[in-house]
mmCIF file of C-alpha atoms in Angstrom:
data_model
loop_
_atom_site.group_PDB
_atom_site.id
_atom_site.type_symbol
_atom_site.label_atom_id
_atom_site.label_comp_id
_atom_site.label_asym_id
_atom_site.label_seq_id
_atom_site.Cartn_x
_atom_site.Cartn_y
_atom_site.Cartn_z
ATOM 1 C CA UNK A 208 65.263 19.207 -0.016
ATOM 2 C CA UNK A 209 65.095 18.806 -3.947
ATOM 3 C CA UNK A 210 61.567 19.628 -5.197
ATOM 4 C CA UNK A 211 62.692 18.736 -8.566
ATOM 5 C CA UNK A 212 59.737 16.975 -10.528
ATOM 6 C CA UNK A 213 57.076 17.347 -7.848
ATOM 7 C CA UNK A 214 53.885 19.629 -9.241
ATOM 8 C CA UNK A 215 51.709 20.871 -6.520
ATOM 9 C CA UNK A 216 48.314 20.659 -7.461
ATOM 10 C CA UNK A 217 46.074 23.348 -6.228
ATOM 11 C CA UNK A 218 43.835 22.764 -3.018
ATOM 12 C CA UNK A 219 40.396 22.288 -3.636
ATOM 13 C CA UNK A 220 37.929 22.974 -0.950
ATOM 14 C CA UNK A 221 35.825 18.967 0.293
ATOM 15 C CA UNK A 222 32.094 19.243 -0.681
ATOM 16 C CA UNK A 223 30.003 20.707 1.959
ATOM 17 C CA UNK A 224 26.121 20.257 2.566
ATOM 18 C CA UNK A 225 23.339 22.374 1.765
ATOM 19 C CA UNK A 226 22.167 23.893 5.672
ATOM 20 C CA UNK A 227 18.620 24.535 6.588
ATOM 21 C CA UNK A 228 19.044 27.655 7.938
ATOM 22 C CA UNK A 229 16.838 28.484 10.833
ATOM 23 C CA UNK A 230 14.035 25.828 9.991
ATOM 24 C CA UNK A 231 14.906 23.529 12.815
ATOM 25 C CA UNK A 232 15.371 20.600 10.078
ATOM 26 C CA UNK A 233 18.277 18.304 11.702
ATOM 27 C CA UNK A 234 17.788 16.060 8.217
ATOM 28 C CA UNK A 235 20.698 14.635 6.269
ATOM 29 C CA UNK A 236 21.772 17.032 3.470
ATOM 30 C CA UNK A 237 23.152 16.598 0.478
ATOM 31 C CA UNK A 238 26.375 17.581 -1.651
ATOM 32 C CA UNK A 239 26.053 20.933 -2.655
ATOM 33 C CA UNK A 240 28.084 20.867 -5.891
ATOM 34 C CA UNK A 241 25.975 19.230 -8.920
ATOM 35 C CA UNK A 242 23.180 18.217 -6.199
ATOM 36 C CA UNK A 243 20.204 18.024 -7.995
ATOM 37 C CA UNK A 244 17.044 20.236 -5.275
ATOM 38 C CA UNK A 245 14.200 18.184 -5.162
ATOM 39 C CA UNK A 246 11.228 19.490 -3.770
ATOM 40 C CA UNK A 247 8.173 17.040 -2.293
ATOM 41 C CA UNK A 248 5.718 18.315 -5.377
ATOM 42 C CA UNK A 249 9.309 16.882 -7.641
ATOM 43 C CA UNK A 250 8.485 13.823 -5.636
ATOM 44 C CA UNK A 251 4.960 13.278 -6.809
ATOM 45 C CA UNK A 252 6.671 13.692 -10.484
ATOM 46 C CA UNK A 253 8.334 10.531 -10.171
ATOM 47 C CA UNK A 254 5.077 9.157 -8.606
ATOM 48 C CA UNK A 255 3.389 10.443 -11.194
ATOM 49 C CA UNK A 256 4.494 8.500 -14.181
ATOM 50 C CA UNK A 257 3.082 4.900 -13.532
ATOM 51 C CA UNK A 258 0.092 6.815 -13.288
ATOM 52 C CA UNK A 259 -0.171 8.335 -15.979
ATOM 53 C CA UNK A 260 0.332 5.112 -18.054
ATOM 54 C CA UNK A 261 -2.356 3.597 -15.841
ATOM 55 C CA UNK A 262 -5.286 6.365 -16.546
ATOM 56 C CA UNK A 263 -3.735 6.952 -20.435
ATOM 57 C CA UNK A 264 -2.442 4.206 -22.884
ATOM 58 C CA UNK A 265 -1.948 1.443 -19.978
ATOM 59 C CA UNK A 266 -5.974 2.018 -18.195
ATOM 60 C CA UNK A 267 -7.696 -0.878 -17.501
ATOM 61 C CA UNK A 268 -9.987 -2.366 -19.849
ATOM 62 C CA UNK A 269 -12.076 -3.405 -17.344
ATOM 63 C CA UNK A 270 -13.154 -0.190 -16.001
ATOM 64 C CA UNK A 271 -15.471 0.303 -19.956
ATOM 65 C CA UNK A 272 -15.505 -4.078 -20.745
ATOM 66 C CA UNK A 273 -19.520 -4.263 -20.834
ATOM 67 C CA UNK A 274 -18.565 -8.309 -21.382
ATOM 68 C CA UNK A 275 -18.385 -8.817 -17.890
ATOM 69 C CA UNK A 276 -20.473 -5.310 -16.185
ATOM 70 C CA UNK A 277 -20.263 -7.515 -12.861
ATOM 71 C CA UNK A 278 -16.738 -6.850 -12.657
ATOM 72 C CA UNK A 279 -16.621 -3.584 -14.234
ATOM 73 C CA UNK A 280 -19.375 -2.588 -11.383
ATOM 74 C CA UNK A 281 -16.818 -4.220 -8.974
ATOM 75 C CA UNK A 282 -13.864 -2.681 -9.989
ATOM 76 C CA UNK A 283 -15.200 0.704 -9.566
ATOM 77 C CA UNK A 284 -16.794 0.319 -5.832
ATOM 78 C CA UNK A 285 -12.903 -1.171 -5.140
ATOM 79 C CA UNK A 286 -11.805 1.904 -6.561
ATOM 80 C CA UNK A 287 -14.355 4.175 -4.302
ATOM 81 C CA UNK A 288 -14.065 1.967 -1.353
ATOM 82 C CA UNK A 289 -10.108 1.934 -1.546
ATOM 83 C CA UNK A 290 -10.097 5.472 -1.863
ATOM 84 C CA UNK A 291 -12.203 5.885 1.508
ATOM 85 C CA UNK A 292 -10.986 3.218 3.883
ATOM 86 C CA UNK A 293 -6.939 3.461 2.851
ATOM 87 C CA UNK A 294 -6.379 6.752 2.801
ATOM 88 C CA UNK A 295 -8.662 7.546 6.005
ATOM 89 C CA UNK A 296 -6.806 4.679 7.947
ATOM 90 C CA UNK A 297 -3.078 5.742 5.789
ATOM 91 C CA UNK A 298 -3.503 9.849 7.226
ATOM 92 C CA UNK A 299 -4.646 8.230 10.892
ATOM 93 C CA UNK A 300 -1.505 6.075 11.247
ATOM 94 C CA UNK A 301 0.688 8.866 9.252
ATOM 95 C CA UNK A 302 -0.415 11.793 11.908
ATOM 96 C CA UNK A 303 0.610 9.005 14.581
ATOM 97 C CA UNK A 304 4.472 8.666 13.108
ATOM 98 C CA UNK A 305 4.413 12.159 12.854
ATOM 99 C CA UNK A 306 3.471 12.707 16.314
ATOM 100 C CA UNK A 307 6.291 10.253 17.318
ATOM 101 C CA UNK A 308 8.680 11.601 15.958
ATOM 102 C CA UNK A 309 8.947 8.563 13.404
ATOM 103 C CA UNK A 310 8.902 11.470 10.421
ATOM 104 C CA UNK A 311 9.940 14.730 10.017
ATOM 105 C CA UNK A 312 9.367 17.220 6.795
ATOM 106 C CA UNK A 313 11.808 19.520 5.824
ATOM 107 C CA UNK A 314 9.583 22.709 6.385
ATOM 108 C CA UNK A 315 11.773 24.706 3.323
ATOM 109 C CA UNK A 316 10.350 21.857 0.806
ATOM 110 C CA UNK A 317 6.865 21.197 1.934
ATOM 111 C CA UNK A 318 3.790 23.283 1.879
ATOM 112 C CA UNK A 319 3.211 23.067 5.484
ATOM 113 C CA UNK A 320 -0.948 23.120 7.143
ATOM 114 C CA UNK A 321 -0.177 24.788 10.113
ATOM 115 C CA UNK A 322 -1.360 23.416 13.290
ATOM 116 C CA UNK A 323 -4.103 21.360 11.727
ATOM 117 C CA UNK A 324 -2.091 18.804 11.069
ATOM 118 C CA UNK A 325 1.576 18.149 11.132
ATOM 119 C CA UNK A 326 1.449 16.715 7.698
ATOM 120 C CA UNK A 327 2.321 18.992 4.759
ATOM 121 C CA UNK A 328 -0.111 19.213 2.430
ATOM 122 C CA UNK A 329 2.012 17.270 -0.354
ATOM 123 C CA UNK A 330 2.266 13.993 2.230
ATOM 124 C CA UNK A 331 -1.576 13.806 2.368
ATOM 125 C CA UNK A 332 -1.943 14.278 -1.676
ATOM 126 C CA UNK A 333 0.565 11.108 -1.377
ATOM 127 C CA UNK A 334 -1.713 9.240 0.577
ATOM 128 C CA UNK A 335 -4.065 9.748 -2.693
ATOM 129 C CA UNK A 336 -1.944 9.686 -5.656
ATOM 130 C CA UNK A 337 0.172 6.300 -4.200
ATOM 131 C CA UNK A 338 -3.301 4.740 -3.366
ATOM 132 C CA UNK A 339 -5.019 5.360 -6.483
ATOM 133 C CA UNK A 340 -2.111 4.202 -8.731
ATOM 134 C CA UNK A 341 -1.274 0.593 -6.505
ATOM 135 C CA UNK A 342 -4.883 0.152 -6.876
ATOM 136 C CA UNK A 343 -4.917 0.870 -11.193
ATOM 137 C CA UNK A 344 -2.023 -1.110 -11.279
ATOM 138 C CA UNK A 345 -3.798 -4.187 -9.065
ATOM 139 C CA UNK A 346 -6.581 -3.957 -12.159
ATOM 140 C CA UNK A 347 -4.195 -3.850 -14.896
ATOM 141 C CA UNK A 348 -2.819 -6.956 -13.474
ATOM 142 C CA UNK A 349 -5.250 -8.761 -13.418
ATOM 143 C CA UNK A 350 -6.292 -8.668 -17.350
ATOM 144 C CA UNK A 351 -2.551 -9.901 -17.742
ATOM 145 C CA UNK A 352 -2.837 -13.541 -18.688
ATOM 146 C CA UNK A 353 0.755 -14.203 -16.921
ATOM 147 C CA UNK A 354 -0.124 -12.373 -14.074
ATOM 148 C CA UNK A 355 -3.929 -13.090 -13.108
ATOM 149 C CA UNK A 356 -4.729 -16.710 -14.878
ATOM 150 C CA UNK A 357 -5.349 -18.930 -11.612
ATOM 151 C CA UNK A 358 -2.900 -21.529 -10.221
ATOM 152 C CA UNK A 359 -5.337 -24.154 -9.358
ATOM 153 C CA UNK A 360 -8.954 -23.822 -8.388
ATOM 154 C CA UNK A 361 -9.776 -22.039 -5.631
ATOM 155 C CA UNK A 362 -10.586 -24.033 -1.994
ATOM 156 C CA UNK A 363 -11.067 -23.322 1.196
ATOM 157 C CA UNK A 364 -8.454 -22.934 3.347
ATOM 158 C CA UNK A 365 -7.373 -25.912 6.686
ATOM 159 C CA UNK A 366 -9.231 -24.720 9.645
ATOM 160 C CA UNK A 367 -5.744 -24.905 11.261
ATOM 161 C CA UNK A 368 -3.694 -22.755 9.023
ATOM 162 C CA UNK A 369 -6.249 -20.405 9.074
ATOM 163 C CA UNK A 370 -6.597 -20.093 13.122
ATOM 164 C CA UNK A 371 -2.957 -20.484 13.004
ATOM 165 C CA UNK A 372 -2.142 -16.928 10.945
ATOM 166 C CA UNK A 373 -5.078 -15.204 13.351
ATOM 167 C CA UNK A 374 -3.470 -16.213 16.273
ATOM 168 C CA UNK A 375 0.097 -15.205 14.591
ATOM 169 C CA UNK A 376 -1.892 -11.701 13.218
ATOM 170 C CA UNK A 377 -3.518 -11.403 17.065
ATOM 171 C CA UNK A 378 0.113 -11.924 18.720
ATOM 172 C CA UNK A 379 1.694 -9.365 16.197
ATOM 173 C CA UNK A 380 -0.876 -6.642 16.969
ATOM 174 C CA UNK A 381 -0.748 -6.986 20.841
ATOM 175 C CA UNK A 382 3.404 -6.347 20.234
ATOM 176 C CA UNK A 383 2.935 -3.592 18.480
ATOM 177 C CA UNK A 384 0.796 -1.799 21.137
ATOM 178 C CA UNK A 385 3.224 -2.269 23.856
ATOM 179 C CA UNK A 386 6.259 -1.627 21.125
ATOM 180 C CA UNK A 387 3.935 2.342 21.239
ATOM 181 C CA UNK A 388 3.259 2.155 24.489
ATOM 182 C CA UNK A 389 6.991 0.931 25.632
ATOM 183 C CA UNK A 390 10.119 3.298 26.621
ATOM 184 C CA UNK A 391 12.217 1.317 23.712
ATOM 185 C CA UNK A 392 12.267 4.000 21.034
ATOM 186 C CA UNK A 393 13.967 1.726 18.626
ATOM 187 C CA UNK A 394 11.085 -0.282 18.045
ATOM 188 C CA UNK A 395 8.437 2.606 17.079
ATOM 189 C CA UNK A 396 8.590 2.212 13.241
ATOM 190 C CA UNK A 397 7.910 -1.395 13.668
ATOM 191 C CA UNK A 398 5.202 -1.532 16.399
ATOM 192 C CA UNK A 399 3.377 1.839 14.293
ATOM 193 C CA UNK A 400 3.264 -1.186 11.396
ATOM 194 C CA UNK A 401 2.562 -3.924 13.548
ATOM 195 C CA UNK A 402 -0.725 -2.021 15.356
ATOM 196 C CA UNK A 403 -2.590 -0.561 12.371
ATOM 197 C CA UNK A 404 -1.563 -3.337 9.853
ATOM 198 C CA UNK A 405 -1.522 -7.101 11.556
ATOM 199 C CA UNK A 406 -5.490 -6.255 12.224
ATOM 200 C CA UNK A 407 -6.010 -5.348 8.282
ATOM 201 C CA UNK A 408 -3.715 -8.243 7.721
ATOM 202 C CA UNK A 409 -6.298 -10.787 9.811
ATOM 203 C CA UNK A 410 -9.197 -8.932 6.829
ATOM 204 C CA UNK A 411 -7.094 -10.024 3.868
ATOM 205 C CA UNK A 412 -6.349 -13.655 5.901
ATOM 206 C CA UNK A 413 -9.910 -14.512 5.968
ATOM 207 C CA UNK A 414 -11.681 -12.813 3.464
ATOM 208 C CA UNK A 415 -8.813 -14.020 0.652
ATOM 209 C CA UNK A 416 -8.340 -17.487 1.936
ATOM 210 C CA UNK A 417 -9.449 -19.530 -1.122
ATOM 211 C CA UNK A 418 -7.599 -17.459 -3.251
ATOM 212 C CA UNK A 419 -4.314 -16.463 -1.411
ATOM 213 C CA UNK A 420 -2.977 -20.147 -3.528
ATOM 214 C CA UNK A 421 -5.088 -20.519 -6.079
ATOM 215 C CA UNK A 422 -4.344 -16.266 -7.370
ATOM 216 C CA UNK A 423 -1.191 -15.712 -5.870
ATOM 217 C CA UNK A 424 0.419 -14.462 -8.805
ATOM 218 C CA UNK A 425 -1.864 -11.740 -9.286
ATOM 219 C CA UNK A 426 -1.428 -10.789 -5.573
ATOM 220 C CA UNK A 427 2.664 -10.728 -5.670
ATOM 221 C CA UNK A 428 2.454 -9.395 -8.998
ATOM 222 C CA UNK A 429 0.036 -6.515 -8.178
ATOM 223 C CA UNK A 430 1.862 -6.002 -5.057
ATOM 224 C CA UNK A 431 5.691 -5.971 -5.248
ATOM 225 C CA UNK A 432 5.939 -3.538 -8.512
ATOM 226 C CA UNK A 433 3.824 0.071 -6.828
ATOM 227 C CA UNK A 434 6.003 -1.014 -3.469
ATOM 228 C CA UNK A 435 9.388 -0.899 -4.457
ATOM 229 C CA UNK A 436 8.371 1.835 -6.597
ATOM 230 C CA UNK A 437 7.352 4.032 -3.787
ATOM 231 C CA UNK A 438 10.652 2.900 -2.115
ATOM 232 C CA UNK A 439 12.945 3.871 -4.531
ATOM 233 C CA UNK A 440 11.064 7.573 -4.130
ATOM 234 C CA UNK A 441 11.589 6.905 -0.638
ATOM 235 C CA UNK A 442 14.923 7.235 -0.716
ATOM 236 C CA UNK A 443 15.580 9.879 -3.006
ATOM 237 C CA UNK A 444 13.626 11.706 -1.216
ATOM 238 C CA UNK A 445 16.004 11.381 2.077
ATOM 239 C CA UNK A 446 19.099 12.082 -0.421
ATOM 240 C CA UNK A 447 17.118 14.906 -1.263
ATOM 241 C CA UNK A 448 16.218 15.891 2.131
ATOM 242 C CA UNK A 449 12.868 16.159 1.921
ATOM 243 C CA UNK A 450 11.733 14.487 4.503
ATOM 244 C CA UNK A 451 13.906 12.506 7.203
ATOM 245 C CA UNK A 452 13.407 9.883 9.578
ATOM 246 C CA UNK A 453 15.635 10.171 13.431
ATOM 247 C CA UNK A 454 17.827 6.833 13.960
ATOM 248 C CA UNK A 455 16.141 6.260 17.432
ATOM 249 C CA UNK A 456 13.204 5.269 16.377
ATOM 250 C CA UNK A 457 14.524 2.847 13.818
ATOM 251 C CA UNK A 458 15.900 -0.718 14.432
ATOM 252 C CA UNK A 459 19.262 0.435 12.565
ATOM 253 C CA UNK A 460 18.777 -1.983 9.475
ATOM 254 C CA UNK A 461 19.697 -0.162 6.635
ATOM 255 C CA UNK A 462 21.473 -0.344 2.940
ATOM 256 C CA UNK A 463 22.540 1.288 0.594
ATOM 257 C CA UNK A 464 24.887 4.292 0.549
ATOM 258 C CA UNK A 465 24.419 6.790 3.888
ATOM 259 C CA UNK A 466 21.915 4.156 4.373
ATOM 260 C CA UNK A 467 18.710 5.586 2.781
ATOM 261 C CA UNK A 468 17.248 2.493 2.588
ATOM 262 C CA UNK A 469 16.008 1.810 5.211
ATOM 263 C CA UNK A 470 14.427 -1.554 6.133
ATOM 264 C CA UNK A 471 11.888 -0.650 8.666
ATOM 265 C CA UNK A 472 10.516 2.523 6.828
ATOM 266 C CA UNK A 473 10.245 -0.040 3.409
ATOM 267 C CA UNK A 474 8.135 -2.151 5.446
ATOM 268 C CA UNK A 475 5.994 0.872 6.088
ATOM 269 C CA UNK A 476 5.546 1.606 1.893
ATOM 270 C CA UNK A 477 5.303 -2.846 1.323
ATOM 271 C CA UNK A 478 2.918 -3.256 4.010
ATOM 272 C CA UNK A 479 0.909 -0.179 3.177
ATOM 273 C CA UNK A 480 0.883 -1.219 -0.496
ATOM 274 C CA UNK A 481 0.112 -4.882 -0.191
ATOM 275 C CA UNK A 482 -3.356 -3.610 1.780
ATOM 276 C CA UNK A 483 -4.633 -1.916 -1.118
ATOM 277 C CA UNK A 484 -3.304 -4.617 -4.203
ATOM 278 C CA UNK A 485 -4.607 -7.398 -1.457
ATOM 279 C CA UNK A 486 -8.088 -5.935 -1.147
ATOM 280 C CA UNK A 487 -7.854 -5.639 -5.028
ATOM 281 C CA UNK A 488 -7.313 -9.036 -5.500
ATOM 282 C CA UNK A 489 -9.714 -10.197 -3.974
ATOM 283 C CA UNK A 490 -12.715 -8.757 -4.952
ATOM 284 C CA UNK A 491 -11.327 -9.356 -8.426
ATOM 285 C CA UNK A 492 -10.573 -12.978 -7.949
ATOM 286 C CA UNK A 493 -13.803 -14.121 -6.069
ATOM 287 C CA UNK A 494 -15.697 -11.847 -9.081
ATOM 288 C CA UNK A 495 -14.407 -14.085 -11.924
ATOM 289 C CA UNK A 496 -15.225 -17.293 -9.552
ATOM 290 C CA UNK A 497 -18.732 -15.534 -8.898
ATOM 291 C CA UNK A 498 -19.445 -15.290 -12.608
ATOM 292 C CA UNK A 499 -17.650 -18.233 -13.973
ATOM 293 C CA UNK A 500 -19.918 -20.523 -11.459
ATOM 294 C CA UNK A 501 -23.267 -19.779 -13.609
ATOM 295 C CA UNK A 502 -25.310 -17.370 -10.931
ATOM 296 C CA UNK A 503 -24.452 -13.522 -11.137
ATOM 297 C CA UNK A 504 -27.102 -11.856 -11.190
ATOM 298 C CA UNK A 505 -27.146 -8.889 -13.333
ATOM 299 C CA UNK A 506 -24.756 -6.209 -12.765
ATOM 300 C CA UNK A 507 -26.983 -3.682 -10.034
ATOM 301 C CA UNK A 508 -26.521 -2.153 -6.994
ATOM 302 C CA UNK A 509 -27.684 -5.269 -5.765
ATOM 303 C CA UNK A 510 -25.156 -7.371 -7.402
ATOM 304 C CA UNK A 511 -22.184 -6.105 -5.583
ATOM 305 C CA UNK A 512 -24.134 -7.447 -2.363
ATOM 306 C CA UNK A 513 -24.628 -10.387 -3.452
ATOM 307 C CA UNK A 514 -20.289 -10.257 -4.290
ATOM 308 C CA UNK A 515 -19.639 -9.275 -1.064
ATOM 309 C CA UNK A 516 -21.751 -11.980 0.410
ATOM 310 C CA UNK A 517 -20.434 -14.336 -1.722
ATOM 311 C CA UNK A 518 -16.567 -13.512 -0.221
ATOM 312 C CA UNK A 519 -18.214 -13.072 3.263
ATOM 313 C CA UNK A 520 -19.546 -16.284 3.100
ATOM 314 C CA UNK A 521 -16.541 -17.911 1.237
ATOM 315 C CA UNK A 522 -14.590 -17.142 4.620
ATOM 316 C CA UNK A 523 -17.064 -16.958 6.996
ATOM 317 C CA UNK A 524 -20.231 -18.688 6.390
ATOM 318 C CA UNK A 525 -22.521 -18.428 9.622
ATOM 319 C CA UNK A 526 -21.788 -14.836 9.529
ATOM 320 C CA UNK A 527 -22.632 -14.190 5.756
ATOM 321 C CA UNK A 528 -25.931 -16.105 6.853
ATOM 322 C CA UNK A 529 -26.641 -13.719 9.446
ATOM 323 C CA UNK A 530 -26.067 -10.578 7.567
ATOM 324 C CA UNK A 531 -28.123 -11.610 4.742
ATOM 325 C CA UNK A 532 -31.252 -12.076 6.695
ATOM 326 C CA UNK A 533 -30.919 -8.208 7.776
ATOM 327 C CA UNK A 534 -30.011 -7.169 4.735
ATOM 328 C CA UNK A 535 -31.588 -9.755 2.466
ATOM 329 C CA UNK A 536 -29.930 -10.127 -1.202
ATOM 330 C CA UNK A 537 -31.306 -9.702 -4.755
ATOM 331 C CA UNK A 538 -30.814 -13.670 -4.931
ATOM 332 C CA UNK A 539 -29.419 -16.375 -3.537
ATOM 333 C CA UNK A 540 -26.803 -16.861 -5.341
ATOM 334 C CA UNK A 541 -24.018 -16.151 -3.201
ATOM 335 C CA UNK A 542 -24.394 -19.851 -1.528
ATOM 336 C CA UNK A 543 -23.702 -21.339 -4.034
ATOM 337 C CA UNK A 544 -20.096 -22.263 -2.012
ATOM 338 C CA UNK A 545 -22.695 -24.200 0.190
ATOM 339 C CA UNK A 546 -22.137 -27.107 -1.306
ATOM 340 C CA UNK A 547 -18.605 -27.686 -0.598
#
């Protein structure tokens, strides 16, 4: 056969994937030729970018604003409260997810804590880091006119709408429990989300009923940027083989090359972020309304209790009255909504 004019290119081996040896890891690898090897600590660096800005040049001014002492006090109280409650709850559902096997961590890229917990040290610190980043972002969004300006006056939600929302959230909670207890593994991740977050959303739905429409821009702007940033970091973590999500526990809905954007997992990050930011949006919107009504007392420990009763009264007046009788507030200013 004639071979004139033909040139034979040297054969090259196809790129290979990194193997983790005897670690027992069977998650996705990454292309070894030119690939980066990032550990979980490196991913904290990505998460740290917005946090550093929020702690320095972009620090929320309300944290040291003497013009509105009640809102400043409420902001610090929100940070302390959300770090305690959100991180505690996150540790529980994160541990449950790891116990089921919905997510697993590459032992070669994390710092294990032995038999005490299935979560590595970096994951536990991530819970704190993610919560404080989302909370600070919420405070920042409440300062920008474009995102914080109310779209109308806060008003009670229609009883029928609230009841319908509560019924849906109750059904989601029951469905989540059934999914976790059932034999269909593909529903486990969604079941975990519904079980742990539908009750949280019920609290947000009821306590924030006055502000979901009037302050919708604050709710959305506080939630989406930190939520989507965390989803992006998750995709990097999967691509780098830091963690893995076995397909047997997911619905299979995914996008991006190699299915890195798994919608079940994206939902985990988005709903957990919303639980943090929506809580802050309610507190900030309520403290603003409370102050504008001209009845807020001076900012001390008791004024926070007045603010809490004000928020509770907007959602459940009878419950607020019973709580106030058991633990009397500093004044009766929280009853200002009684005229509605």
